[in-house]
Coordinates of N, CA and C in Angstrom, one line a residue:
X10 N -24.4 14.4 3.7 CA -22.9 15.4 3.1 C -22.1 14.9 3.5
X11 N -21.9 15.1 5.2 CA -20.9 15.3 5.6 C -20.3 14.5 5.8
X12 N -20.3 13.5 5.7 CA -19.8 12.1 5.9 C -18.2 12.4 6.3
X13 N -17.7 12.3 5.2 CA -16.4 12.5 5.2 C -15.5 13.8 5.7
X14 N -16.2 13.9 6.6 CA -15.6 15.2 7.6 C -14.5 14.3 9.4
X15 N -13.6 14.8 9.2 CA -13.1 14.0 10.6 C -12.6 14.9 11.6
X16 N -12.6 14.5 13.1 CA -12.8 15.3 13.9 C -11.5 16.0 13.9
X17 N -11.1 17.2 13.8 CA -9.7 17.4 13.9 C -8.8 17.9 15.3
X18 N -7.7 16.7 15.6 CA -7.1 16.5 16.8 C -5.7 17.7 16.9
X19 N -6.0 18.1 18.0 CA -4.6 18.7 18.5 C -3.1 18.1 17.7
X20 N -2.4 18.7 17.7 CA -0.9 18.4 17.4 C 0.1 18.9 17.8
X21 N 1.2 17.6 18.5 CA 2.1 17.8 19.2 C 3.2 18.5 18.8
X22 N 4.1 19.4 19.2 CA 4.7 20.1 19.2 C 5.9 19.0 17.7
X23 N 6.2 18.1 18.9 CA 6.9 17.2 17.7 C 6.4 16.8 16.4
X24 N 5.2 16.7 16.5 CA 4.8 16.1 15.3 C 5.0 17.5 13.9
X25 N 5.2 18.2 14.6 CA 5.0 19.8 13.3 C 6.4 19.8 12.8
X26 N 7.9 19.1 13.4 CA 9.2 19.0 13.3 C 9.3 17.8 12.3
X27 N 8.1 16.7 13.1 CA 8.5 15.5 11.9 C 8.1 16.2 11.0
X28 N 6.5 16.6 10.7 CA 7.0 17.5 9.4 C 7.4 18.1 8.3
X29 N 8.0 19.0 9.3 CA 8.7 20.5 8.4 C 10.3 20.0 8.2
X30 N 10.7 18.3 8.5 CA 11.7 18.2 8.6 C 12.2 17.2 7.1
X31 N 10.0 16.8 7.2 CA 10.0 15.4 6.2 C 10.0 16.5 4.9
X32 N 9.3 17.5 5.5 CA 9.5 18.3 4.2 C 9.8 19.1 3.5
X33 N 11.7 19.3 4.2 CA 12.9 19.3 4.0 C 13.6 18.2 2.7
X34 N 13.1 17.3 2.9 CA 13.8 16.2 3.1 C 12.8 16.1 1.2
X35 N 11.8 15.9 1.5 CA 10.7 15.6 -0.2 C 11.2 16.9 -1.1
X36 N 11.7 18.1 -0.6 CA 11.9 19.1 -1.6 C 13.3 19.2 -2.0
X37 N 14.2 18.5 -1.8 CA 15.5 18.4 -1.6 C 16.5 19.1 -1.5
X38 N 16.2 19.9 0.2 CA 17.4 20.5 1.2 C 17.8 20.0 1.8
X39 N 17.3 18.8 2.2 CA 18.1 17.5 2.6 C 18.3 15.9 2.1
X40 N 19.1 15.9 1.6 CA 19.4 15.1 0.7 C 20.5 13.5 1.5
X41 N 20.1 12.7 1.3 CA 20.7 11.2 1.8 C 22.1 11.2 2.7
X42 N 22.6 10.8 4.0 CA 23.6 11.5 4.3 C 23.9 13.0 4.5
X43 N 23.1 13.7 4.7 CA 23.0 15.7 4.9 C 23.4 15.2 7.0
X44 N 24.2 15.7 7.2 CA 24.1 16.5 8.3 C 23.3 17.6 8.8
X45 N 22.4 17.0 9.6 CA 21.2 18.4 9.7 C 21.5 19.3 11.2
X46 N 21.6 20.6 11.5 CA 22.5 21.5 12.5 C 21.3 20.5 13.7
X47 N 22.4 21.5 14.3 CA 21.8 20.7 16.1 C 20.7 20.7 16.7
X48 N 20.2 19.8 17.5 CA 19.3 19.5 18.1 C 19.1 21.0 18.6
X49 N 19.9 21.6 19.5 CA 20.2 23.5 20.3 C 19.3 24.6 19.6
X50 N 21.1 24.4 18.0 CA 20.6 25.0 16.8 C 18.8 25.1 16.0
X51 N 18.5 23.9 15.8 CA 17.0 23.9 15.5 C 16.0 24.3 16.1
X52 N 15.9 23.8 17.6 CA 15.5 24.1 18.7 C 14.8 25.7 18.5
X53 N 16.4 26.8 18.0 CA 16.0 28.1 18.2 C 15.6 28.2 17.0
X54 N 15.5 27.9 16.2 CA 15.1 28.5 14.7 C 14.3 28.4 14.8
X55 N 13.7 27.2 15.5 CA 11.6 27.0 15.4 C 11.4 27.4 16.6
X56 N 12.2 28.3 17.8 CA 11.3 28.4 18.8 C 10.6 27.6 19.5
X57 N 10.9 26.4 18.9 CA 10.6 25.2 20.5 C 11.6 25.0 21.9
X58 N 11.2 24.2 22.3 CA 11.7 23.7 23.6 C 13.2 22.6 22.3
X59 N 14.1 21.6 23.5 CA 14.6 21.1 22.7 C 14.5 19.9 22.9
X60 N 13.2 19.5 23.8 CA 12.9 18.0 24.5 C 12.3 17.2 22.9
X61 N 11.3 18.7 22.8 CA 9.9 18.6 21.8 C 10.7 18.4 20.5
X62 N 12.2 19.0 20.4 CA 13.4 18.3 18.9 C 13.6 17.0 19.3
X63 N 14.3 16.4 20.1 CA 14.8 15.3 20.4 C 13.8 14.4 20.3
X64 N 12.8 14.4 20.5 CA 11.3 13.2 20.4 C 11.2 13.4 18.5
X65 N 11.1 14.9 18.0 CA 11.2 14.7 17.0 C 11.9 13.8 16.2
X66 N 13.2 14.2 16.7 CA 14.5 12.9 16.1 C 14.4 11.4 16.6
X67 N 14.3 11.3 17.3 CA 13.5 10.3 17.9 C 12.9 9.1 16.8
X68 N 11.8 10.0 16.6 CA 11.2 9.0 15.5 C 11.4 9.0 14.7
X69 N 12.2 9.9 14.0 CA 11.8 9.8 12.9 C 13.4 9.0 12.6
X70 N 13.8 8.3 13.1 CA 14.5 7.4 13.5 C 14.5 6.3 13.7
X71 N 13.0 6.5 14.4 CA 12.3 5.0 14.5 C 11.6 4.7 12.8
X72 N 11.2 5.8 12.0 CA 10.7 5.7 10.7 C 11.8 5.1 9.7
X73 N 13.2 5.5 10.1 CA 14.0 5.0 9.5 C 14.8 5.8 8.4
X74 N 14.1 7.7 8.9 CA 14.4 8.4 8.1 C 15.8 9.2 8.8
X75 N 16.1 9.0 9.8 CA 17.0 10.1 10.4 C 18.1 8.9 11.1
X76 N 19.7 9.2 11.0 CA 20.5 8.2 12.0 C 20.9 9.1 12.5
X77 N 20.4 9.0 14.1 CA 21.4 9.8 15.0 C 22.7 8.5 15.5
X78 N 24.3 9.6 14.7 CA 25.2 8.3 15.7 C 26.1 9.7 16.9
X79 N 25.6 9.1 17.6 CA 26.3 10.1 18.9 C 27.9 10.1 18.5
X80 N 28.1 11.3 18.9 CA 29.2 12.2 19.1 C 29.7 12.5 17.7
X81 N 28.7 12.1 16.8 CA 28.3 12.5 15.2 C 27.9 14.1 15.2
X82 N 26.5 13.1 15.5 CA 25.7 14.4 14.9 C 24.3 13.5 14.6
X83 N 23.1 13.8 13.8 CA 22.3 13.7 12.9 C 22.3 13.9 11.5
X84 N 22.0 12.7 10.8 CA 21.6 12.4 9.3 C 20.8 11.5 9.1
X85 N 20.6 12.0 7.4 CA 19.9 11.6 6.6 C 19.8 10.2 6.2
X86 N 19.1 9.3 6.6 CA 19.5 8.1 6.0 C 19.6 7.9 5.2
X87 N 20.1 6.6 4.4 CA 19.8 6.7 2.7 C 18.9 5.4 2.7
X88 N 18.0 5.3 2.3 CA 17.1 4.3 2.6 C 17.1 3.3 2.0
X89 N 17.2 1.7 2.6 CA 17.2 0.3 1.9 C 15.1 0.0 1.1
X90 N 15.4 -0.4 0.4 CA 14.0 -0.8 0.2 C 13.5 -1.9 0.7
X91 N 14.2 -2.4 2.0 CA 14.2 -3.2 3.0 C 13.5 -2.6 4.1
X92 N 14.1 -1.4 4.0 CA 13.5 -0.5 5.6 C 11.8 0.0 4.7
X93 N 11.8 0.4 3.7 CA 10.7 0.8 3.5 C 9.4 0.1 3.9
X94 N 10.0 -1.2 3.7 CA 9.1 -2.6 3.4 C 8.8 -3.1 4.8
X95 N 10.3 -3.3 6.3 CA 9.4 -3.0 7.5 C 8.6 -1.9 7.8
X96 N 8.8 -0.7 7.3 CA 8.0 0.3 8.2 C 6.9 0.4 8.0
X97 N 6.2 -0.7 6.3 CA 4.7 -1.3 6.1 C 4.4 -1.5 6.9
X98 N 5.4 -2.9 7.4 CA 4.6 -4.1 7.9 C 4.3 -3.6 9.4
X99 N 4.9 -2.5 10.0 CA 4.9 -2.4 11.0 C 3.7 -1.1 11.0
X100 N 3.4 -1.1 10.4 CA 2.3 0.3 10.1 C 0.9 -0.7 10.0
X101 N 1.0 -1.8 9.4 CA -0.3 -2.3 9.4 C -0.6 -3.4 10.6
X102 N 1.2 -3.5 11.5 CA 0.4 -4.3 12.8 C 0.0 -3.8 13.4
X103 N 0.3 -2.7 13.1 CA -0.3 -1.0 14.0 C -1.8 -1.4 14.3
X104 N -1.7 -0.3 12.8 CA -3.1 -0.1 12.5 C -4.2 -1.4 11.8
X105 N -5.3 -2.1 12.3 CA -6.1 -2.5 11.7 C -7.1 -2.6 11.4
X106 N -7.8 -0.9 11.2 CA -8.7 -0.4 10.8 C -8.3 -0.4 9.1
X107 N -7.9 -0.8 8.1 CA -7.3 -0.2 6.9 C -7.6 -0.6 6.0
X108 N -9.2 -0.6 6.3 CA -9.8 -1.1 4.7 C -9.9 0.1 3.5
X109 N -9.7 1.0 4.1 CA -9.3 2.3 2.7 C -8.9 2.8 2.8
X110 N -7.1 2.5 3.5 CA -6.0 2.6 3.0 C -4.9 1.7 1.6
X111 N -5.5 0.4 2.7 CA -5.1 -0.3 1.8 C -5.4 -0.6 0.1
X112 N -6.7 -0.1 0.2 CA -8.0 0.0 -1.4 C -6.7 1.0 -1.9
X113 N -6.5 1.9 -1.6 CA -5.9 3.1 -2.1 C -4.3 2.4 -1.8
X114 N -3.9 1.7 -1.6 CA -2.5 1.0 -1.9 C -2.5 0.1 -3.0
X115 N -3.6 -0.7 -3.0 CA -3.7 -1.2 -3.9 C -3.9 -1.2 -5.4
X116 N -4.4 -0.3 -5.7 CA -4.5 1.0 -6.4 C -3.6 1.4 -7.1
X117 N -2.2 1.8 -5.7 CA -0.9 2.2 -6.4 C -0.3 1.0 -7.0
X118 N -0.1 -0.1 -6.1 CA 0.2 -1.0 -6.5 C -0.1 -2.2 -8.1
X119 N -1.3 -2.4 -8.1 CA -1.9 -3.3 -8.4 C -2.4 -2.8 -9.7
X120 N -2.4 -1.3 -10.1 CA -2.9 -1.1 -11.6 C -1.6 -1.3 -12.2
X121 N -0.5 -0.4 -11.9 CA 0.8 -1.0 -12.9 C 1.3 -2.6 -13.0
X122 N 0.5 -2.9 -11.6 CA 1.3 -4.6 -12.4 C 0.7 -5.0 -13.1
X123 N -0.6 -4.8 -13.7 CA -0.9 -5.9 -14.5 C -0.8 -5.2 -15.9
X124 N -0.2 -3.8 -15.7 CA -0.2 -3.6 -17.0 C 1.4 -4.4 -17.2
X125 N 2.3 -4.1 -16.5 CA 4.0 -4.6 -16.9 C 3.4 -6.0 -17.1
X126 N 2.1 -7.1 -16.1 CA 2.1 -8.3 -16.2 C 1.7 -8.6 -17.4
X127 N 0.8 -7.8 -18.7 CA 0.5 -7.7 -19.9 C 1.4 -8.2 -20.8
X128 N 2.8 -7.8 -20.2 CA 3.9 -7.3 -20.7 C 4.9 -8.5 -20.3
X129 N 5.0 -9.0 -19.7 CA 5.6 -9.8 -18.7 C 5.8 -11.2 -18.3
X130 N 4.6 -11.3 -19.1 CA 3.9 -12.9 -18.3 C 4.6 -14.2 -18.7
X131 N 4.7 -15.6 -18.1 CA 5.2 -16.6 -18.4 C 4.2 -17.4 -19.2
X132 N 3.9 -18.3 -20.0 CA 2.5 -19.3 -19.4 C 2.4 -20.4 -18.3
X133 N 3.8 -19.9 -17.4 CA 3.4 -20.8 -16.7 C 3.1 -20.0 -15.6
X134 N 3.1 -18.5 -15.6 CA 2.0 -17.6 -14.5 C 1.0 -17.4 -15.3
X135 N 0.5 -17.5 -16.1 CA -0.8 -17.5 -17.1 C -1.7 -18.6 -16.2
X136 N -0.6 -19.5 -15.7 CA -1.6 -20.9 -16.2 C -2.4 -20.8 -14.5
X137 N -1.5 -20.2 -13.4 CA -1.7 -19.6 -12.5 C -2.9 -19.0 -12.2
X138 N -2.9 -17.9 -13.0 CA -4.6 -17.0 -13.1 C -5.5 -17.8 -13.6
X139 N -4.9 -18.8 -14.2 CA -6.5 -19.6 -14.7 C -6.6 -20.4 -13.3
X140 N -5.8 -21.0 -13.0 CA -6.1 -21.6 -11.7 C -7.1 -21.1 -10.8
X141 N -6.7 -19.7 -10.5 CA -7.1 -18.8 -9.3 C -8.1 -19.2 -9.7
X142 N -8.8 -18.4 -11.5 CA -10.0 -18.0 -11.3 C -11.0 -19.1 -11.6
X143 N -10.5 -20.5 -12.1 CA -11.3 -21.5 -12.0 C -12.0 -22.2 -10.9
X144 N -10.8 -21.6 -9.4 CA -11.1 -21.9 -8.5 C -12.6 -20.9 -8.1
X145 N -12.4 -19.6 -7.8 CA -12.5 -18.3 -8.5 C -14.3 -19.3 -8.2
X146 N -14.5 -19.5 -10.0 CA -15.9 -19.6 -10.1 C -16.5 -21.3 -9.3
X147 N -15.8 -22.5 -8.8 CA -15.5 -23.4 -8.2 C -15.9 -23.0 -7.2
X148 N -16.1 -22.0 -6.5 CA -16.5 -21.2 -5.1 C -17.9 -20.0 -5.0
X149 N -17.9 -20.1 -5.9 CA -19.0 -19.2 -6.3 C -20.4 -20.1 -6.6
X150 N -20.3 -21.6 -7.3 CA -21.3 -22.6 -7.2 C -21.2 -22.8 -6.0
X151 N -20.4 -22.8 -5.0 CA -20.2 -23.9 -3.8 C -20.7 -23.1 -2.7
X152 N -21.0 -22.0 -3.3 CA -21.8 -20.7 -1.9 C -20.7 -20.0 -0.9
X153 N -19.2 -19.8 -1.2 CA -18.0 -19.9 -0.5 C -17.5 -18.6 -1.1
X154 N -17.5 -17.6 -0.1 CA -16.6 -16.5 -0.8 C -15.4 -16.7 -1.6
X155 N -14.5 -17.0 -1.5 CA -13.7 -18.0 -2.2 C -12.3 -15.7 -2.4
X156 N -12.0 -15.9 -1.0 CA -11.2 -14.7 -0.6 C -9.9 -15.3 -0.9
X157 N -9.5 -16.6 -1.3 CA -8.0 -17.5 -1.5 C -7.9 -17.8 -2.5
X158 N -8.9 -17.5 -3.2 CA -8.9 -18.0 -4.4 C -8.9 -16.0 -5.1
X159 N -9.2 -15.2 -4.6 CA -8.4 -13.8 -5.0 C -7.1 -13.8 -4.5
X160 N -7.0 -13.7 -3.4 CA -5.7 -13.4 -3.1 C -4.8 -13.5 -4.5
X161 N -4.7 -15.5 -4.6 CA -4.0 -16.2 -5.6 C -3.7 -15.5 -6.5
X162 N -5.0 -14.9 -7.5 CA -5.0 -14.7 -8.5 C -4.1 -12.8 -8.7
X163 N -4.5 -12.3 -7.5 CA -3.8 -10.9 -7.5 C -2.0 -11.3 -7.2
X164 N -1.8 -11.9 -6.4 CA -0.1 -12.6 -6.6 C 0.2 -12.6 -7.7
X165 N -0.5 -13.5 -8.2 CA 0.4 -14.1 -9.3 C 0.2 -13.0 -10.2
X166 N -0.3 -12.3 -10.0 CA 0.3 -11.1 -11.1 C 1.0 -10.4 -10.6
X167 N 1.3 -10.0 -9.7 CA 2.5 -9.6 -9.2 C 4.4 -10.5 -9.2
X168 N 4.0 -11.6 -9.4 CA 4.4 -12.3 -9.8 C 4.7 -12.3 -10.9
X169 N 4.8 -11.5 -12.1 CA 3.8 -12.1 -13.5 C 4.8 -10.6 -14.0
X170 N 5.2 -9.7 -12.9 CA 5.9 -8.2 -13.4 C 7.1 -9.3 -13.2
X171 N 7.5 -9.6 -12.5 CA 9.7 -9.7 -12.1 C 9.7 -9.2 -11.5
X172 N 9.2 -7.8 -10.8 CA 9.2 -7.0 -10.1 C 9.7 -7.5 -8.8
X173 N 11.0 -8.4 -7.9 CA 11.0 -8.3 -7.2 C 10.7 -8.1 -6.1
X174 N 11.0 -6.8 -5.6 CA 10.2 -5.5 -4.3 C 9.2 -5.5 -4.5
X175 N 8.2 -5.6 -6.1 CA 7.0 -5.4 -5.9 C 6.2 -7.1 -5.1
X176 N 6.8 -7.6 -5.4 CA 6.8 -9.4 -4.9 C 6.4 -9.2 -3.1
X177 N 8.0 -8.8 -2.9 CA 8.4 -8.8 -1.1 C 6.4 -8.0 -1.0
X178 N 6.4 -6.4 -1.4 CA 5.5 -5.4 -0.9 C 4.3 -6.2 -0.4
X179 N 3.7 -7.6 -2.0 CA 2.7 -7.9 -1.9 C 2.5 -8.9 -0.6
X180 N 4.0 -9.6 -0.1 CA 4.0 -10.6 0.6 C 3.6 -9.8 2.1
X181 N 4.5 -8.9 2.3 CA 3.9 -7.7 3.2 C 2.6 -8.0 4.1
X182 N 2.3 -7.4 2.6 CA 0.8 -6.7 3.0 C -0.6 -8.0 3.0
X183 N -0.2 -9.0 2.6 CA -0.8 -10.3 2.4 C -1.7 -10.6 3.5
X184 N -1.2 -10.3 4.7 CA -2.5 -11.3 6.1 C -3.3 -10.1 6.3
X185 N -3.2 -8.5 5.7 CA -3.9 -8.0 5.9 C -5.1 -8.1 4.8
X186 N -4.0 -8.1 3.6 CA -4.7 -7.6 2.7 C -6.0 -9.2 2.0
X187 N -5.6 -10.4 3.1 CA -6.6 -11.6 2.7 C -7.7 -11.2 4.1
X188 N -7.5 -10.6 4.7 CA -8.3 -9.9 5.8 C -9.5 -9.8 5.2
X189 N -9.3 -8.2 4.1 CA -9.6 -7.3 4.4 C -10.7 -7.7 3.1
X190 N -9.9 -8.5 2.4 CA -10.3 -9.4 1.1 C -12.1 -10.7 1.5
X191 N -11.9 -11.2 2.5 CA -13.4 -11.7 3.3 C -14.1 -11.0 3.0
X192 N -13.5 -9.4 4.6 CA -15.2 -8.8 5.2 C -15.9 -8.1 4.0
X193 N -14.8 -8.3 3.0 CA -15.5 -6.9 1.6 C -15.9 -8.3 0.9
X194 N -15.6 -9.0 0.4 CA -17.2 -10.3 -0.3 C -17.9 -10.7 0.9
X195 N -17.8 -10.4 2.4 CA -19.2 -10.5 2.9 C -20.3 -9.5 2.5
X196 N -19.1 -8.5 3.0 CA -20.2 -7.1 2.2 C -20.8 -6.8 1.0
X197 N -19.8 -7.3 -0.5 CA -20.3 -7.4 -1.2 C -21.0 -8.3 -1.3
X198 N -21.1 -9.6 -1.3 CA -22.3 -10.4 -1.8 C -23.3 -10.8 -1.3
X199 N -23.9 -9.6 -0.4 CA -25.1 -9.0 -0.1 C -26.1 -8.5 -1.1
X200 N -25.4 -7.7 -1.9 CA -25.8 -7.9 -2.8 C -26.2 -8.3 -4.4
X201 N -26.9 -9.0 -5.1 CA -26.9 -10.0 -6.4 C -26.4 -9.6 -7.3
X202 N -26.2 -11.1 -7.6 CA -25.4 -10.9 -9.0 C -23.7 -10.4 -8.7
X203 N -23.6 -10.0 -7.9 CA -22.1 -9.5 -7.5 C -21.1 -10.5 -7.4
X204 N -21.1 -12.0 -7.0 CA -20.0 -12.7 -7.1 C -20.2 -13.2 -8.7
X205 N -20.7 -13.6 -9.4 CA -20.8 -13.2 -11.4 C -19.9 -12.1 -11.6
X206 N -20.1 -11.3 -11.2 CA -19.5 -9.7 -11.4 C -18.1 -9.0 -11.1
X207 N -17.7 -10.1 -10.1 CA -16.8 -10.1 -9.5 C -15.7 -11.1 -10.5
X208 N -16.2 -12.2 -10.7 CA -15.2 -13.0 -11.6 C -15.2 -12.2 -13.1
X209 N -16.3 -12.4 -13.6 CA -16.1 -11.6 -14.9 C -15.3 -10.7 -14.7
X210 N -14.7 -9.5 -13.6 CA -14.4 -8.3 -13.8 C -12.9 -9.3 -13.8
X211 N -12.3 -10.1 -12.7 CA -11.0 -10.8 -12.3 C -10.2 -11.2 -14.5
X212 N -11.6 -11.6 -14.7 CA -11.6 -12.5 -16.7 C -11.8 -11.8 -17.4
X213 N -11.8 -10.2 -17.1 CA -11.4 -9.2 -17.7 C -10.1 -8.8 -17.8
X214 N -9.5 -8.9 -17.1 CA -7.9 -8.7 -16.3 C -7.1 -9.9 -17.2
X215 N -7.5 -10.7 -16.5 CA -6.7 -12.0 -17.2 C -6.6 -12.1 -18.9
X216 N -7.7 -11.7 -19.2 CA -7.5 -11.5 -21.2 C -6.9 -10.1 -21.9
X217 N -6.9 -9.4 -21.1 CA -5.9 -8.5 -21.5 C -4.5 -8.7 -20.8
X218 N -4.5 -9.1 -20.3 CA -3.4 -9.5 -19.6 C -2.1 -10.9 -20.6
X219 N -3.3 -11.8 -20.9 CA -2.9 -13.1 -21.6 C -2.6 -12.6 -22.8
X220 N -3.5 -11.3 -23.9 CA -2.9 -11.2 -24.7 C -2.1 -9.9 -25.2
X221 N -1.5 -9.3 -23.6 CA -0.3 -8.5 -23.8 C -0.8 -6.8 -24.2
X222 N -2.2 -6.8 -23.6 CA -3.0 -4.9 -23.9 C -2.5 -4.3 -22.9
X223 N -1.6 -3.8 -22.1 CA -0.7 -3.7 -20.9 C -1.9 -2.2 -20.9
X224 N -2.3 -1.3 -21.5 CA -3.0 -0.3 -21.1 C -4.4 -0.7 -20.4
X225 N -4.9 -1.7 -21.4 CA -6.7 -2.5 -21.2 C -6.1 -3.5 -19.4
X226 N -5.1 -3.9 -20.0 CA -5.5 -3.9 -18.6 C -5.0 -3.6 -16.9
X227 N -4.1 -2.3 -17.8 CA -4.4 -1.2 -16.1 C -5.6 -0.8 -16.0
X228 N -6.4 -0.9 -17.2 CA -8.0 0.1 -16.9 C -9.0 -1.4 -16.8
X229 N -8.3 -2.2 -16.5 CA -9.6 -3.1 -16.2 C -9.7 -3.5 -14.7
X230 N -8.0 -3.4 -13.9 CA -7.8 -3.8 -12.7 C -8.2 -2.3 -12.3
X231 N -7.8 -1.0 -12.4 CA -8.6 0.0 -12.2 C -10.0 0.2 -11.7
X232 N -10.5 -0.4 -12.5 CA -12.5 -0.5 -12.6 C -12.6 -1.2 -10.9
X233 N -11.8 -2.5 -11.7 CA -12.1 -3.3 -10.9 C -12.2 -3.4 -9.9
X234 N -11.1 -2.5 -9.0 CA -10.8 -2.4 -7.8 C -12.1 -0.9 -7.3
X235 N -11.9 -0.3 -7.8 CA -12.7 1.5 -7.8 C -14.3 0.6 -7.4
X236 N -14.5 -0.8 -8.5 CA -16.4 -0.9 -7.6 C -16.2 -1.3 -6.4
X237 N -14.6 -2.3 -6.1 CA -15.0 -2.6 -5.1 C -15.1 -1.9 -3.9
X238 N -13.5 -1.1 -4.1 CA -13.5 0.6 -2.6 C -15.2 1.4 -2.9
X239 N -15.9 1.3 -4.4 CA -17.1 2.5 -4.0 C -18.1 0.9 -3.5
X240 N -18.2 -0.3 -3.3 CA -19.5 -0.8 -3.0 C -18.7 -1.2 -1.2
X241 N -18.0 -0.9 -0.6 CA -18.0 -1.3 0.6 C -18.1 0.3 1.4
X242 N -17.8 1.4 0.7 CA -18.7 2.7 0.6 C -20.2 2.6 1.3
X243 N -20.7 1.8 0.4 CA -22.3 2.1 0.9 C -22.8 1.0 2.0

């Protein structure tokens, strides 16, 4: 019942400052290009030491959120898409225990991707998906895990969205995703009938995309990812 509870860790002052600055940006109080008040002023308002504010500013700069200009001050950075991709890549490299987070990210990215692919795919992209499905089927017969064909199928869907940023995000998580896919399949395959069930789920996604049924494609993708996520928790 209480398995989901996690130990509460004490937070450092600079982490609290980071959260407050990020909240001001999220609420639109601070916008890209805005200059922040000085370290001294912020320290006085928050009733903390200047060293904590300085550490928070440096961390926010490393995240690509703030820009510190010597002699001018600290500004909210105008975030470019590539900067977001670089940060995501860094997080994935630093944290190898990302299975749960990756499954959440996949739902965010791939459910909508399936819907867009249903509306935008080309015959060539459908052929790539079919090729991946055929490889999955061959892998099942050979007793292989088939994680490479699995990745190829999902990547083909991303390409069929014709959204270059989405494809680049998929490339960013490629290494981590293939590792997780292999681990997931090793665990899921312990349940009889799972290989064929996974193949059928992929076929349902493909059919909805092929027939241009975008809502059905989204639903099929969500159901597939949700079942995989639940299977990994058992």
